[in-house]
CSV table of C-alpha atoms in Angstrom, one decimal:
chain,number,residue,atom,x,y,z
A,62,MET,CA,103.9,70.1,130.4
A,63,ASN,CA,102.3,71.5,127.3
A,64,LYS,CA,99.7,74.2,126.9
A,65,VAL,CA,96.9,73.3,124.5
A,66,LEU,CA,94.7,76.0,123.0
A,67,PHE,CA,91.1,75.7,121.6
A,68,PHE,CA,89.4,78.2,119.3
A,69,ALA,CA,86.0,78.9,117.8
A,70,HIS,CA,83.6,75.9,117.9
A,71,LEU,CA,86.3,73.7,119.4
A,72,ARG,CA,86.5,76.0,122.4
A,73,ASP,CA,82.7,76.0,122.7
A,74,GLU,CA,82.6,72.2,122.6
A,75,ALA,CA,85.6,71.7,124.9
A,76,GLY,CA,84.2,74.2,127.3
A,77,VAL,CA,87.7,75.6,128.0
A,78,GLU,CA,90.0,78.0,126.2
A,79,SER,CA,93.2,76.0,127.1
A,80,ALA,CA,94.4,73.0,129.0
A,81,GLU,CA,97.7,71.7,130.4
A,82,ILE,CA,98.5,68.3,129.0
A,83,GLU,CA,101.7,66.2,129.2
A,84,ALA,CA,102.3,65.7,125.5
A,85,ALA,CA,106.1,65.7,125.0
A,86,GLY,CA,107.2,62.8,122.8
A,87,LYS,CA,103.7,62.4,121.3
A,88,THR,CA,102.9,63.2,117.7
A,89,VAL,CA,100.3,65.8,116.8
A,90,ALA,CA,98.0,62.9,115.7
A,91,GLN,CA,98.4,61.1,119.0
A,92,LEU,CA,97.6,64.3,120.9
A,93,LYS,CA,94.5,64.9,118.7
A,94,GLU,CA,93.2,61.4,119.7
A,95,ILE,CA,93.7,62.0,123.4
A,96,VAL,CA,92.2,65.5,123.3
A,97,ALA,CA,89.2,64.4,121.1
A,98,GLU,CA,88.4,61.7,123.6
A,99,THR,CA,89.0,63.8,126.7
A,100,TYR,CA,86.9,66.7,125.5
A,101,LYS,CA,84.4,64.8,123.3
A,102,LEU,CA,85.4,66.9,120.2
A,103,GLY,CA,83.8,65.4,117.2
A,104,LYS,CA,85.4,67.6,114.5
A,105,LEU,CA,89.0,67.6,115.6
A,106,ASP,CA,90.0,65.7,112.5
A,107,SER,CA,89.2,68.6,110.3
A,108,ALA,CA,91.2,71.0,112.5
A,109,MET,CA,94.8,72.0,111.7
A,110,ALA,CA,97.4,72.0,114.5
A,111,ALA,CA,99.9,74.7,115.3
A,112,ILE,CA,103.0,74.2,117.4
A,113,ASN,CA,104.4,77.4,118.8
A,114,GLU,CA,102.3,79.4,116.3
A,115,GLU,CA,103.4,77.5,113.2
A,116,PHE,CA,101.3,75.0,111.4
A,117,ALA,CA,102.5,71.4,112.1
A,118,PRO,CA,101.7,68.2,110.3
A,119,ASN,CA,100.1,65.2,112.1
A,120,GLU,CA,103.4,63.3,112.3
A,121,GLU,CA,105.4,66.1,114.1
A,122,VAL,CA,106.6,65.2,117.5
A,123,ILE,CA,105.8,67.5,120.3
A,124,GLN,CA,108.6,68.8,122.6
A,125,GLU,CA,108.4,69.7,126.3
A,126,GLY,CA,107.1,73.3,126.6
A,127,ASP,CA,105.6,73.5,123.1
A,128,VAL,CA,102.3,75.3,122.9
A,129,ILE,CA,99.8,73.4,120.7
A,130,ALA,CA,96.8,75.1,119.2
A,131,PHE,CA,93.9,73.3,117.4
A,132,ILE,CA,92.8,75.5,114.5
A,133,PRO,CA,89.4,74.8,112.9
A,134,PRO,CA,89.1,75.8,109.2
A,135,VAL,CA,89.6,79.5,109.3
A,136,SER,CA,86.9,82.1,108.2
A,137,GLY,CA,88.5,85.5,108.4
A,138,GLY,CA,88.5,88.1,105.8
B,221,MET,CA,103.4,97.5,112.8
B,222,ASN,CA,102.1,96.8,109.3
B,223,TYR,CA,100.2,93.7,110.4
B,224,GLU,CA,97.6,94.1,113.2
B,225,ILE,CA,94.6,92.6,114.9
B,226,ALA,CA,92.3,95.5,116.0
B,227,LYS,CA,89.7,95.4,118.7
B,228,GLU,CA,88.1,98.7,117.6
B,229,ASN,CA,86.9,100.2,114.4
B,230,ILE,CA,89.7,100.2,111.7
B,231,ASP,CA,90.8,103.6,110.5
B,232,ILE,CA,91.2,102.9,106.7
B,233,GLN,CA,93.4,105.9,106.0
B,234,SER,CA,95.9,104.9,108.6
B,235,VAL,CA,96.3,101.5,107.0
B,236,ILE,CA,96.8,103.2,103.6
B,237,ASP,CA,99.4,105.6,105.1
B,238,LYS,CA,101.6,102.6,105.9
B,239,VAL,CA,102.2,101.7,102.3
B,240,VAL,CA,102.7,105.2,100.8
B,241,GLN,CA,106.0,105.3,99.0
B,242,ARG,CA,107.7,107.6,96.5
B,243,GLU,CA,108.2,104.6,94.1
B,244,ALA,CA,104.5,103.7,94.1
B,245,GLY,CA,102.1,104.7,91.4
B,246,ALA,CA,99.3,102.6,92.6
B,247,ILE,CA,97.7,101.7,96.0
B,248,THR,CA,94.9,99.2,96.1
B,249,THR,CA,92.8,98.4,99.2
B,250,PHE,CA,90.5,95.6,99.9
B,251,ILE,CA,87.9,96.4,102.6
B,252,GLY,CA,85.9,93.4,103.8
B,253,THR,CA,82.5,94.5,105.2
B,254,VAL,CA,79.8,92.6,107.0
B,255,ARG,CA,77.1,91.8,104.4
B,256,GLU,CA,73.5,91.5,105.5
B,257,LEU,CA,72.4,88.7,103.2
B,258,THR,CA,74.3,85.4,102.5
B,259,LYS,CA,72.5,82.9,100.4
B,260,GLY,CA,69.2,84.6,101.3
B,261,LYS,CA,69.8,84.4,105.1
B,262,LYS,CA,69.8,87.6,107.1
B,263,THR,CA,72.8,88.2,109.3
B,264,LEU,CA,72.2,90.3,112.4
B,265,TYR,CA,75.9,90.6,113.4
B,266,LEU,CA,79.1,88.7,113.5
B,267,ILE,CA,81.7,87.8,116.1
B,268,TYR,CA,85.3,87.5,114.9
B,269,GLU,CA,87.8,85.7,117.0
B,270,ALA,CA,91.6,85.3,116.4
B,271,TYR,CA,94.5,83.4,117.7
B,272,GLU,CA,96.0,86.8,117.9
B,273,SER,CA,99.8,86.2,118.2
B,274,MET,CA,99.8,83.6,115.4
B,275,ALA,CA,97.4,85.6,113.2
B,276,VAL,CA,99.8,88.6,113.2
B,277,LYS,CA,102.6,86.2,112.3
B,278,LYS,CA,100.6,84.8,109.4
B,279,LEU,CA,99.6,88.2,108.1
B,280,GLU,CA,103.2,89.1,108.1
B,281,GLN,CA,104.0,85.9,106.3
B,282,ILE,CA,101.5,86.9,103.6
B,283,GLY,CA,103.1,90.3,103.3
B,284,ASN,CA,106.5,88.7,102.8
B,285,GLU,CA,105.2,86.3,100.2
B,286,ILE,CA,103.8,89.3,98.3
B,287,LYS,CA,107.1,91.2,98.5
B,288,GLU,CA,108.9,88.2,97.1
B,289,ARG,CA,106.5,87.8,94.2
B,290,TRP,CA,105.8,91.5,93.3
B,291,GLU,CA,108.9,93.6,93.3
B,292,GLY,CA,108.7,96.9,95.1
B,293,ALA,CA,105.4,96.0,96.9
B,294,GLU,CA,104.6,97.4,100.3
B,295,VAL,CA,101.8,95.7,102.3
B,296,ALA,CA,99.7,96.5,105.4
B,297,ILE,CA,96.8,94.4,106.8
B,298,THR,CA,94.6,95.0,109.8
B,299,HIS,CA,91.9,92.5,110.8
B,300,ARG,CA,89.3,93.4,113.4
B,301,VAL,CA,88.0,91.0,116.1
B,302,GLY,CA,84.9,91.3,118.3
B,303,LYS,CA,81.3,92.1,117.5
B,304,LEU,CA,80.7,93.6,114.1
B,305,ASP,CA,77.4,95.0,112.8
B,306,ILE,CA,76.2,95.1,109.1
B,307,THR,CA,78.5,97.3,107.0
B,308,ASP,CA,81.3,97.3,109.6
B,309,VAL,CA,84.8,96.8,108.3
B,310,ALA,CA,86.3,93.4,109.2
B,311,VAL,CA,89.6,93.7,107.3
B,312,VAL,CA,91.6,96.3,105.4
B,313,ILE,CA,94.4,95.2,103.0
B,314,ALA,CA,96.5,97.9,101.5
B,315,VAL,CA,99.2,97.2,98.8
B,316,SER,CA,101.3,99.7,97.0
B,317,THR,CA,103.4,98.9,93.9
B,318,PRO,CA,105.1,100.9,91.2
B,319,HIS,CA,102.6,99.7,88.5
B,320,ARG,CA,98.9,99.1,88.9
B,321,ALA,CA,98.4,95.6,87.6
B,322,ASP,CA,100.6,94.3,90.4
B,323,ALA,CA,98.7,96.3,93.0
B,324,TYR,CA,95.5,94.5,92.1
B,325,GLU,CA,97.0,91.1,91.8
B,326,ALA,CA,99.0,91.3,95.0
B,327,ASN,CA,96.0,92.5,96.9
B,328,ARG,CA,93.8,89.7,95.7
B,329,TYR,CA,96.5,87.3,96.6
B,330,ALA,CA,96.4,88.7,100.2
B,331,ILE,CA,92.7,88.1,100.8
B,332,GLU,CA,92.8,84.6,99.3
B,333,ARG,CA,95.7,83.7,101.6
B,334,ILE,CA,94.0,85.2,104.6
B,335,LYS,CA,91.1,82.9,104.0
B,336,GLU,CA,93.6,79.9,103.9
B,337,ILE,CA,96.1,80.4,106.6
B,338,VAL,CA,95.3,83.1,109.1
B,339,PRO,CA,93.7,81.8,112.3
B,340,ILE,CA,90.7,84.0,112.5
B,341,TRP,CA,87.1,82.7,112.7
B,342,LYS,CA,83.7,84.3,112.4
B,343,LYS,CA,80.5,83.3,114.1
B,344,GLU,CA,77.4,84.4,112.3
B,345,HIS,CA,74.4,85.4,114.3
B,346,TRP,CA,71.0,85.1,112.6
B,347,GLU,CA,67.5,85.6,113.9
B,348,ASP,CA,67.1,81.9,114.4
B,349,GLY,CA,70.6,80.9,115.6
B,350,GLN,CA,74.3,81.2,115.4
B,351,GLU,CA,77.2,79.2,114.0
B,352,TRP,CA,80.9,79.3,113.7
B,353,ILE,CA,81.7,79.6,110.0
B,354,GLY,CA,84.4,77.2,108.8
B,355,ASP,CA,83.0,74.1,110.5
B,356,GLN,CA,80.2,73.8,108.1
B,357,LEU,CA,79.9,70.7,105.9
B,358,GLU,CA,80.2,72.7,102.7
B,359,ARG,CA,83.6,73.8,103.7
B,360,VAL,CA,86.7,71.9,102.7
B,361,ALA,CA,88.1,70.1,105.7
B,362,TYR,CA,91.8,69.5,106.2
B,363,PRO,CA,92.1,65.7,106.8
B,364,SER,CA,95.9,65.9,106.9
B,365,GLY,CA,95.7,68.5,109.7
B,366,LYS,CA,97.1,71.3,107.5
B,367,PRO,CA,95.8,73.7,104.9
B,368,GLU,CA,98.1,72.5,102.2
B,369,ALA,CA,101.7,71.3,101.9
B,370,GLY,CA,103.0,74.6,100.7
B,371,ASP,CA,101.7,76.5,103.7
B,372,LEU,CA,103.9,74.8,106.2
B,373,ASN,CA,106.8,76.9,107.4
B,374,GLU,CA,106.8,79.0,104.3
C,218,MET,CA,77.8,113.2,93.4
C,219,ASN,CA,79.6,109.9,93.0
C,220,TYR,CA,81.7,111.2,90.1
C,221,GLU,CA,83.8,114.3,90.8
C,222,ILE,CA,86.7,116.4,89.6
C,223,ALA,CA,88.5,117.7,92.7
C,224,LYS,CA,90.8,120.8,92.9
C,225,GLU,CA,92.0,119.9,96.4
C,226,ASN,CA,93.4,116.9,98.2
C,227,ILE,CA,91.0,113.9,97.9
C,228,ASP,CA,89.6,112.6,101.1
C,229,ILE,CA,89.8,108.8,100.5
C,230,GLN,CA,87.4,107.9,103.2
C,231,SER,CA,84.7,110.1,101.8
C,232,VAL,CA,84.9,108.4,98.4
C,233,ILE,CA,84.7,105.0,100.2
C,234,ASP,CA,81.6,106.2,102.2
C,235,LYS,CA,79.7,106.7,98.9
C,236,VAL,CA,79.7,103.0,98.1
C,237,VAL,CA,79.0,101.5,101.5
C,238,GLN,CA,75.9,99.3,101.2
C,239,ARG,CA,74.3,96.6,103.4
C,240,GLU,CA,74.4,94.2,100.4
C,241,ALA,CA,78.2,94.6,100.0
C,242,GLY,CA,80.8,92.2,101.4
C,243,ALA,CA,83.7,93.8,99.6
C,244,ILE,CA,84.9,97.3,98.8
C,245,THR,CA,88.0,97.8,96.7
C,246,THR,CA,89.7,101.0,96.1
C,247,PHE,CA,92.3,102.1,93.6
C,248,ILE,CA,94.4,105.1,94.6
C,249,GLY,CA,96.6,106.5,91.9
C,250,THR,CA,99.6,108.3,93.3
C,251,VAL,CA,102.3,110.4,91.8
C,252,ARG,CA,105.4,108.2,91.4
C,253,GLU,CA,108.8,109.7,91.5
C,254,LEU,CA,110.5,107.6,88.9
C,255,THR,CA,109.2,106.6,85.4
C,256,LYS,CA,111.6,104.7,83.2
C,257,GLY,CA,114.5,106.0,85.3
C,258,LYS,CA,113.5,109.7,84.9
C,259,LYS,CA,112.8,111.7,88.0
C,260,THR,CA,109.5,113.5,88.1
C,261,LEU,CA,109.4,116.7,90.2
C,262,TYR,CA,105.6,117.3,90.0
C,263,LEU,CA,102.7,116.9,87.7
C,264,ILE,CA,99.9,119.1,86.5
C,265,TYR,CA,96.6,117.5,85.8
C,266,GLU,CA,94.1,119.2,83.6
C,267,ALA,CA,90.5,118.1,82.7
C,268,TYR,CA,87.7,119.0,80.4
C,269,GLU,CA,85.8,119.0,83.5
C,270,SER,CA,82.1,118.8,82.5
C,271,MET,CA,82.8,116.0,80.0
C,272,ALA,CA,85.2,114.2,82.4
C,273,VAL,CA,82.4,114.0,85.0
C,274,LYS,CA,80.0,112.6,82.4
C,275,LYS,CA,82.6,110.0,81.3
C,276,LEU,CA,83.3,108.9,84.8
C,277,GLU,CA,79.6,108.5,85.3
C,278,GLN,CA,79.4,106.5,82.0
C,279,ILE,CA,82.2,104.2,83.4
C,280,GLY,CA,80.2,103.7,86.6
C,281,ASN,CA,77.1,102.8,84.6
C,282,GLU,CA,79.0,100.3,82.5
C,283,ILE,CA,80.2,98.7,85.7
C,284,LYS,CA,76.7,98.5,87.2
C,285,GLU,CA,75.5,96.8,84.0
C,286,ARG,CA,78.3,94.2,84.0
C,287,TRP,CA,78.6,93.5,87.7
C,288,GLU,CA,75.3,93.1,89.5
C,289,GLY,CA,74.9,95.0,92.7
C,290,ALA,CA,78.0,97.1,92.2
C,291,GLU,CA,78.2,100.7,93.6
C,292,VAL,CA,80.9,103.0,92.2
C,293,ALA,CA,82.4,106.3,93.1
C,294,ILE,CA,85.3,108.0,91.4
C,295,THR,CA,87.1,111.3,92.2
C,296,HIS,CA,90.0,112.6,90.0
C,297,ARG,CA,92.1,115.5,91.1
C,298,VAL,CA,93.3,118.3,88.9
C,299,GLY,CA,96.0,121.0,89.4
C,300,LYS,CA,99.6,120.6,90.7
C,301,LEU,CA,100.4,117.3,92.4
C,302,ASP,CA,103.6,116.5,94.2
C,303,ILE,CA,105.2,113.0,94.6
C,304,THR,CA,103.0,110.6,96.5
C,305,ASP,CA,99.9,112.9,96.1
C,306,VAL,CA,96.7,111.2,95.2
C,307,ALA,CA,95.6,111.7,91.6
C,308,VAL,CA,92.5,109.5,91.5
C,309,VAL,CA,90.4,107.4,93.9
C,310,ILE,CA,88.1,104.7,92.6
C,311,ALA,CA,85.9,102.9,95.1
C,312,VAL,CA,83.7,99.9,94.1
C,313,SER,CA,81.5,97.8,96.3
C,314,THR,CA,80.0,94.5,95.4
C,315,PRO,CA,78.4,91.6,97.2
C,316,HIS,CA,81.3,89.3,96.5
C,317,ARG,CA,85.0,90.1,96.4
C,318,ALA,CA,86.1,88.8,92.9
C,319,ASP,CA,83.7,91.3,91.3
C,320,ALA,CA,85.0,94.2,93.4
C,321,TYR,CA,88.6,93.6,92.1
C,322,GLU,CA,87.5,93.1,88.5
C,323,ALA,CA,85.2,96.0,88.3
C,324,ASN,CA,87.7,98.3,89.9
C,325,ARG,CA,90.4,97.3,87.5
C,326,TYR,CA,87.9,97.9,84.6
C,327,ALA,CA,87.3,101.5,85.9
C,328,ILE,CA,91.0,102.5,85.9
C,329,GLU,CA,91.5,101.0,82.4
C,330,ARG,CA,88.5,102.9,81.1
C,331,ILE,CA,89.6,106.1,82.7
C,332,LYS,CA,92.8,105.9,80.7
C,333,GLU,CA,90.8,105.4,77.5
C,334,ILE,CA,87.9,107.8,77.5
C,335,VAL,CA,88.1,110.4,80.3
C,336,PRO,CA,89.4,113.8,79.1
C,337,ILE,CA,92.1,114.3,81.6
C,338,TRP,CA,95.7,115.0,80.8
C,339,LYS,CA,98.9,115.2,82.8
C,340,LYS,CA,101.9,117.3,82.2
C,341,GLU,CA,105.1,115.8,83.7
C,342,HIS,CA,107.7,118.2,85.0
C,343,TRP,CA,111.3,116.9,85.2
C,344,GLU,CA,114.5,118.7,86.1
C,345,ASP,CA,115.3,119.2,82.4
C,346,GLY,CA,111.9,119.9,81.0
C,347,GLN,CA,108.2,119.3,80.8
C,348,GLU,CA,105.8,117.5,78.5
C,349,TRP,CA,102.1,116.7,78.2
C,350,ILE,CA,101.8,112.9,78.5
C,351,GLY,CA,99.6,111.4,75.9
C,352,ASP,CA,101.1,113.2,72.9
C,353,GLN,CA,104.3,111.2,73.1
C,354,LEU,CA,105.3,108.9,70.2
C,355,GLU,CA,105.1,105.8,72.2
C,356,ARG,CA,101.5,106.4,72.9
C,357,VAL,CA,98.8,105.0,70.6
C,358,ALA,CA,97.3,107.7,68.5
C,359,TYR,CA,93.7,107.7,67.4
C,360,PRO,CA,93.8,108.2,63.6
C,361,SER,CA,90.1,107.8,63.3
C,362,GLY,CA,89.5,110.6,65.8
C,363,LYS,CA,88.0,108.3,68.4
C,364,PRO,CA,89.4,106.0,71.1
C,365,GLU,CA,87.6,102.9,69.7
C,366,ALA,CA,84.3,102.1,68.0
C,367,GLY,CA,82.7,100.8,71.2
C,368,ASP,CA,83.4,104.0,73.1
C,369,LEU,CA,81.1,106.2,71.1
C,370,ASN,CA,77.8,107.0,72.8
C,371,GLU,CA,77.9,103.9,75.0
D,279,MET,CA,78.6,130.1,65.6
D,280,ASN,CA,80.4,127.3,67.3
D,281,LYS,CA,82.7,127.3,70.2
D,282,VAL,CA,85.9,125.2,69.8
D,283,LEU,CA,87.9,124.1,72.9
D,284,PHE,CA,91.5,123.2,73.1
D,285,PHE,CA,93.2,121.2,75.8
D,286,ALA,CA,96.7,120.2,77.0
D,287,HIS,CA,99.4,120.4,74.3
D,288,LEU,CA,96.8,121.6,71.7
D,289,ARG,CA,96.0,124.6,73.9
D,290,ASP,CA,99.6,125.3,74.4
D,291,GLU,CA,100.3,125.2,70.7
D,292,ALA,CA,97.2,127.1,69.7
D,293,GLY,CA,97.9,129.7,72.3
D,294,VAL,CA,94.2,130.0,73.1
D,295,GLU,CA,91.8,127.9,75.3
D,296,SER,CA,88.8,128.4,72.9
D,297,ALA,CA,87.8,130.0,69.7
D,298,GLU,CA,84.5,131.0,68.0
D,299,ILE,CA,84.3,129.5,64.5
D,300,GLU,CA,81.5,129.2,62.0
D,301,ALA,CA,81.4,125.4,61.6
D,302,ALA,CA,77.7,124.5,61.1
D,303,GLY,CA,77.3,122.1,58.2
D,304,LYS,CA,81.0,121.0,58.2
D,305,THR,CA,82.1,117.6,59.3
D,306,VAL,CA,84.5,117.1,62.2
D,307,ALA,CA,87.2,116.2,59.7
D,308,GLN,CA,86.7,119.4,57.8
D,309,LEU,CA,86.8,121.5,60.9
D,310,LYS,CA,90.0,119.7,62.0
D,311,GLU,CA,91.6,120.7,58.7
D,312,ILE,CA,90.6,124.4,59.1
D,313,VAL,CA,91.7,124.5,62.7
D,314,ALA,CA,95.0,122.7,62.1
D,315,GLU,CA,95.9,125.3,59.4
D,316,THR,CA,94.6,128.4,61.3
D,317,TYR,CA,96.4,127.5,64.5
D,318,LYS,CA,99.4,125.5,63.1
D,319,LEU,CA,98.5,122.4,65.0
D,320,GLY,CA,100.7,119.5,63.9
D,321,LYS,CA,99.1,116.8,65.9
D,322,LEU,CA,95.4,117.4,65.5
D,323,ASP,CA,95.1,114.2,63.5
D,324,SER,CA,95.8,112.1,66.7
D,325,ALA,CA,93.2,114.0,68.7
D,326,MET,CA,89.6,112.9,69.2
D,327,ALA,CA,86.8,115.3,68.8
D,328,ALA,CA,83.8,115.7,71.1
D,329,ILE,CA,80.6,117.5,70.2
D,330,ASN,CA,78.6,118.7,73.2
D,331,GLU,CA,80.8,116.5,75.5
D,332,GLU,CA,80.3,113.3,73.6
D,333,PHE,CA,83.0,111.7,71.4
D,334,ALA,CA,82.1,112.3,67.7
D,335,PRO,CA,83.5,110.5,64.7
D,336,ASN,CA,85.3,112.4,61.9
D,337,GLU,CA,82.3,112.2,59.6
D,338,GLU,CA,79.8,113.7,62.0
D,339,VAL,CA,78.2,116.9,60.8
D,340,ILE,CA,78.4,119.9,63.1
D,341,GLN,CA,75.2,121.8,64.0
D,342,GLU,CA,74.7,125.5,64.8
D,343,GLY,CA,75.6,126.1,68.4
D,344,ASP,CA,77.5,122.8,68.9
D,345,VAL,CA,80.5,123.0,71.2
D,346,ILE,CA,83.4,121.1,69.7
D,347,ALA,CA,86.4,120.0,71.8
D,348,PHE,CA,89.6,118.6,70.5
D,349,ILE,CA,90.8,115.9,72.8
D,350,PRO,CA,94.4,114.7,72.7
D,351,PRO,CA,95.1,111.1,73.8
D,352,VAL,CA,94.1,111.2,77.5
D,353,SER,CA,96.5,110.5,80.3
D,354,GLY,CA,94.5,110.6,83.5
D,355,GLY,CA,94.5,108.0,86.2
């Protein structure tokens, strides 16, 4: 299983802070599609993804146990 | 602990203290404060949220990038989360270097990088509504799913 | 009293407090500290001396120059005099502006101008001697008797 | 009469912090010559002058009561 984290407007839209999803073997892009459909997330395309707290490109393959976070454009500072 | 996410008011002096060194002739700080007016619109308060564990790692990455580029630099960054009122301090960046030009440049680099790669978001609250900043149309989106090629695993 | 000559330790936070404003999103500070090594030579301590009344006027002039060039800027500068040990704070410059690029630029401008027109001198004390800095051969002299044309009565 | 102030290495060399000199009607350059000779100040040429706390060029004429300061190249900051 994999933990998936939502932040900022994505969390507001998804209505949850995190979810458990079976994502091992899928790419980040594939997981994005699944998550966008499941949670009706319109702007997931503009989000970055992080795997285990490091930015990961769309083509990276997720491993069992990885924590995936969807990161909207940041606005700290 | 030179890189921190704070839930309470940031003590600026304590961030500065982390970069004091006998080899430094200059310390610069950047203090980001909550401004009342942005493009004529009046902000009531802000909420900052962070992906805390990753944010600390990314702040540390920025510090390491600075130490590679500016010899002898020391860096400390604290970013606050939670509800902030007008004039409250959102972020403090302290950089010390042997010579002053480097202290300014390296500090400026830090704030620009924070705005690129550190997973922190602010939600602006106005009299007539609220919005997460960063998902607005005028912002650059990241269609490839990443901030830029060079940011990955740097 | 945004422009001061201090005979004791400078409280950095109190200098920052003078430039806090609801319109500011950014405050930068420059903190000049006594560095142990300069060109490989070990400093034991410094003595700073000022022509105090004129120095305060010149600091204020610098603040006014900044306000003219960077809209919405607030400025506070405190320079210490007397004996300073390694890592002691010699000068604190705080600048607040609505946007961050200005806060860095205006702050940098302040320290460069201090080094041009404010009548403050330091005497370095090493293990093998002491010297007033500013009268050394590697420094630019002012044969016309003034720092530069633009500095007069600005 | 005019008060003349010395700072930093000029004060060390002159051996006094200030002096009373009759300088009204003289230019800054003329006063520099007199003072350099009186106090054996070798580097007065590289000093700036201030009249009443404002930088003054060499050709400025000193008035009765003006306070003149000789300001070596500064080294604050």
